[in-house]
């Protein structure tokens, strides 16, 4: 029987941390801050270089990485506060849990805000018919938000059966969104101007590949790994996937907007 009672408000931390494991997560979170922050600056500096048709998409791209930068600061600070790090009696660094909870909920709040926006920016930069744009933005946005909301109850559980249950629930909207990106947008991609088709396809498939990382990272604790090792892989995996899905994906959105803007200015694409 699956128990729906949430045993804690935040994911529990293991006690057996080594300095190497702690610092690996520390560096991964620091990398997330640097990657997201620098991407935000780049995207917004590029706004004057694209035509007005694509400025909304590029603005949203920068908003996504700005939100992620803020939340990575919060996750980083929470990670530091959750541990005491100092020299041990043998001269090596020792890591102990401080008692302050590690608030990984920041990550889910970030996803709840940014994942729908990621899909919206892709739809906007494709410049589909207005009706199709609105329909896709709403359906994919809502489905992705539901996916994130369903994942969190399992994330804060140690009970593997409960984690599997919420993972399976979250996979339903996940499969719908990924299926739409792979199949549903295929015809619309084929109608993109020459020189842009490959960029749009790359953006779609980068989203799919980076998203496929998340469900596998989610079940790290379900397939034999436990304790500090599982948490280390989880935090590093999520951080790498976030930078790919937001900052790297954003660069592709900028490239599409830049290419289409150039075509418009040359008169090869209707403004």
PDB file of N, CA, C and O in Angstrom, residues 13 22 26 73-85 96-103:
ATOM      1  N   UNK A  13      18.947  14.496   4.889  1.00  0.00           N
ATOM      2  CA  UNK A  13      20.365  14.421   4.547  1.00  0.00           C
ATOM      3  C   UNK A  13      21.018  13.236   5.238  1.00  0.00           C
ATOM      4  O   UNK A  13      20.734  12.948   6.397  1.00  0.00           O
ATOM      5  N   UNK A  22      31.089  16.440  -0.438  1.00  0.00           N
ATOM      6  CA  UNK A  22      30.498  17.737  -0.121  1.00  0.00           C
ATOM      7  C   UNK A  22      30.979  18.808  -1.101  1.00  0.00           C
ATOM      8  O   UNK A  22      30.198  19.601  -1.616  1.00  0.00           O
ATOM      9  N   UNK A  26      29.155  21.327  -3.822  1.00  0.00           N
ATOM     10  CA  UNK A  26      29.450  22.756  -3.657  1.00  0.00           C
ATOM     11  C   UNK A  26      29.878  23.363  -4.991  1.00  0.00           C
ATOM     12  O   UNK A  26      29.395  24.422  -5.407  1.00  0.00           O
ATOM     13  N   UNK A  73      21.556  30.445  -6.071  1.00  0.00           N
ATOM     14  CA  UNK A  73      22.142  31.123  -4.907  1.00  0.00           C
ATOM     15  C   UNK A  73      21.516  30.590  -3.619  1.00  0.00           C
ATOM     16  O   UNK A  73      22.213  30.320  -2.626  1.00  0.00           O
ATOM     17  N   UNK A  74      20.180  30.450  -3.620  1.00  0.00           N
ATOM     18  CA  UNK A  74      19.495  29.981  -2.416  1.00  0.00           C
ATOM     19  C   UNK A  74      19.862  28.527  -2.090  1.00  0.00           C
ATOM     20  O   UNK A  74      20.071  28.173  -0.919  1.00  0.00           O
ATOM     21  N   UNK A  75      19.931  27.688  -3.115  1.00  0.00           N
ATOM     22  CA  UNK A  75      20.317  26.290  -2.896  1.00  0.00           C
ATOM     23  C   UNK A  75      21.750  26.215  -2.374  1.00  0.00           C
ATOM     24  O   UNK A  75      22.053  25.467  -1.430  1.00  0.00           O
ATOM     25  N   UNK A  76      22.640  26.992  -2.991  1.00  0.00           N
ATOM     26  CA  UNK A  76      24.054  27.023  -2.583  1.00  0.00           C
ATOM     27  C   UNK A  76      24.177  27.442  -1.115  1.00  0.00           C
ATOM     28  O   UNK A  76      24.884  26.791  -0.323  1.00  0.00           O
ATOM     29  N   UNK A  77      23.498  28.519  -0.740  1.00  0.00           N
ATOM     30  CA  UNK A  77      23.565  28.997   0.642  1.00  0.00           C
ATOM     31  C   UNK A  77      22.979  27.981   1.616  1.00  0.00           C
ATOM     32  O   UNK A  77      23.498  27.795   2.731  1.00  0.00           O
ATOM     33  N   UNK A  78      21.896  27.330   1.206  1.00  0.00           N
ATOM     34  CA  UNK A  78      21.292  26.313   2.066  1.00  0.00           C
ATOM     35  C   UNK A  78      22.222  25.116   2.229  1.00  0.00           C
ATOM     36  O   UNK A  78      22.317  24.530   3.318  1.00  0.00           O
ATOM     37  N   UNK A  79      22.923  24.762   1.149  1.00  0.00           N
ATOM     38  CA  UNK A  79      23.880  23.648   1.205  1.00  0.00           C
ATOM     39  C   UNK A  79      25.012  23.953   2.189  1.00  0.00           C
ATOM     40  O   UNK A  79      25.383  23.117   3.005  1.00  0.00           O
ATOM     41  N   UNK A  80      25.550  25.156   2.108  1.00  0.00           N
ATOM     42  CA  UNK A  80      26.647  25.554   2.996  1.00  0.00           C
ATOM     43  C   UNK A  80      26.180  25.548   4.454  1.00  0.00           C
ATOM     44  O   UNK A  80      26.896  25.078   5.350  1.00  0.00           O
ATOM     45  N   UNK A  81      24.968  26.059   4.702  1.00  0.00           N
ATOM     46  CA  UNK A  81      24.453  26.149   6.066  1.00  0.00           C
ATOM     47  C   UNK A  81      24.134  24.777   6.667  1.00  0.00           C
ATOM     48  O   UNK A  81      24.119  24.621   7.892  1.00  0.00           O
ATOM     49  N   UNK A  82      23.897  23.783   5.814  1.00  0.00           N
ATOM     50  CA  UNK A  82      23.493  22.463   6.300  1.00  0.00           C
ATOM     51  C   UNK A  82      24.661  21.641   6.844  1.00  0.00           C
ATOM     52  O   UNK A  82      24.446  20.570   7.431  1.00  0.00           O
ATOM     53  N   UNK A  83      25.896  22.134   6.675  1.00  0.00           N
ATOM     54  CA  UNK A  83      27.072  21.358   7.085  1.00  0.00           C
ATOM     55  C   UNK A  83      28.061  22.217   7.870  1.00  0.00           C
ATOM     56  O   UNK A  83      28.125  23.432   7.702  1.00  0.00           O
ATOM     57  N   UNK A  84      28.809  21.540   8.690  1.00  0.00           N
ATOM     58  CA  UNK A  84      29.979  22.132   9.339  1.00  0.00           C
ATOM     59  C   UNK A  84      31.218  21.511   8.705  1.00  0.00           C
ATOM     60  O   UNK A  84      31.344  20.280   8.653  1.00  0.00           O
ATOM     61  N   UNK A  85      32.108  22.347   8.203  1.00  0.00           N
ATOM     62  CA  UNK A  85      33.319  21.856   7.537  1.00  0.00           C
ATOM     63  C   UNK A  85      34.529  22.439   8.253  1.00  0.00           C
ATOM     64  O   UNK A  85      34.619  23.653   8.465  1.00  0.00           O
ATOM     65  N   UNK A  96      30.439  17.440   8.765  1.00  0.00           N
ATOM     66  CA  UNK A  96      29.355  16.925   9.602  1.00  0.00           C
ATOM     67  C   UNK A  96      28.092  17.725   9.318  1.00  0.00           C
ATOM     68  O   UNK A  96      28.154  18.891   8.920  1.00  0.00           O
ATOM     69  N   UNK A  97      26.965  17.080   9.519  1.00  0.00           N
ATOM     70  CA  UNK A  97      25.676  17.755   9.313  1.00  0.00           C
ATOM     71  C   UNK A  97      25.460  18.736  10.453  1.00  0.00           C
ATOM     72  O   UNK A  97      25.622  18.394  11.631  1.00  0.00           O
ATOM     73  N   UNK A  98      25.097  19.978  10.132  1.00  0.00           N
ATOM     74  CA  UNK A  98      24.969  21.026  11.147  1.00  0.00           C
ATOM     75  C   UNK A  98      23.654  20.970  11.910  1.00  0.00           C
ATOM     76  O   UNK A  98      23.535  21.514  13.004  1.00  0.00           O
ATOM     77  N   UNK A  99      22.654  20.328  11.317  1.00  0.00           N
ATOM     78  CA  UNK A  99      21.313  20.327  11.915  1.00  0.00           C
ATOM     79  C   UNK A  99      20.369  21.285  11.212  1.00  0.00           C
ATOM     80  O   UNK A  99      19.147  21.183  11.338  1.00  0.00           O
ATOM     81  N   UNK A 100      20.928  22.236  10.471  1.00  0.00           N
ATOM     82  CA  UNK A 100      20.106  23.124   9.654  1.00  0.00           C
ATOM     83  C   UNK A 100      19.650  22.354   8.419  1.00  0.00           C
ATOM     84  O   UNK A 100      20.486  21.768   7.724  1.00  0.00           O
ATOM     85  N   UNK A 101      18.361  22.317   8.127  1.00  0.00           N
ATOM     86  CA  UNK A 101      17.893  21.516   6.995  1.00  0.00           C
ATOM     87  C   UNK A 101      18.365  22.058   5.658  1.00  0.00           C
ATOM     88  O   UNK A 101      18.511  23.282   5.493  1.00  0.00           O
ATOM     89  N   UNK A 102      18.629  21.153   4.730  1.00  0.00           N
ATOM     90  CA  UNK A 102      18.970  21.537   3.362  1.00  0.00           C
ATOM     91  C   UNK A 102      17.674  21.673   2.575  1.00  0.00           C
ATOM     92  O   UNK A 102      16.962  20.707   2.370  1.00  0.00           O
ATOM     93  N   UNK A 103      17.389  22.884   2.143  1.00  0.00           N
ATOM     94  CA  UNK A 103      16.108  23.165   1.489  1.00  0.00           C
ATOM     95  C   UNK A 103      16.220  22.972  -0.018  1.00  0.00           C
ATOM     96  O   UNK A 103      16.434  23.915  -0.769  1.00  0.00           O
TER      97      UNK A 103
END
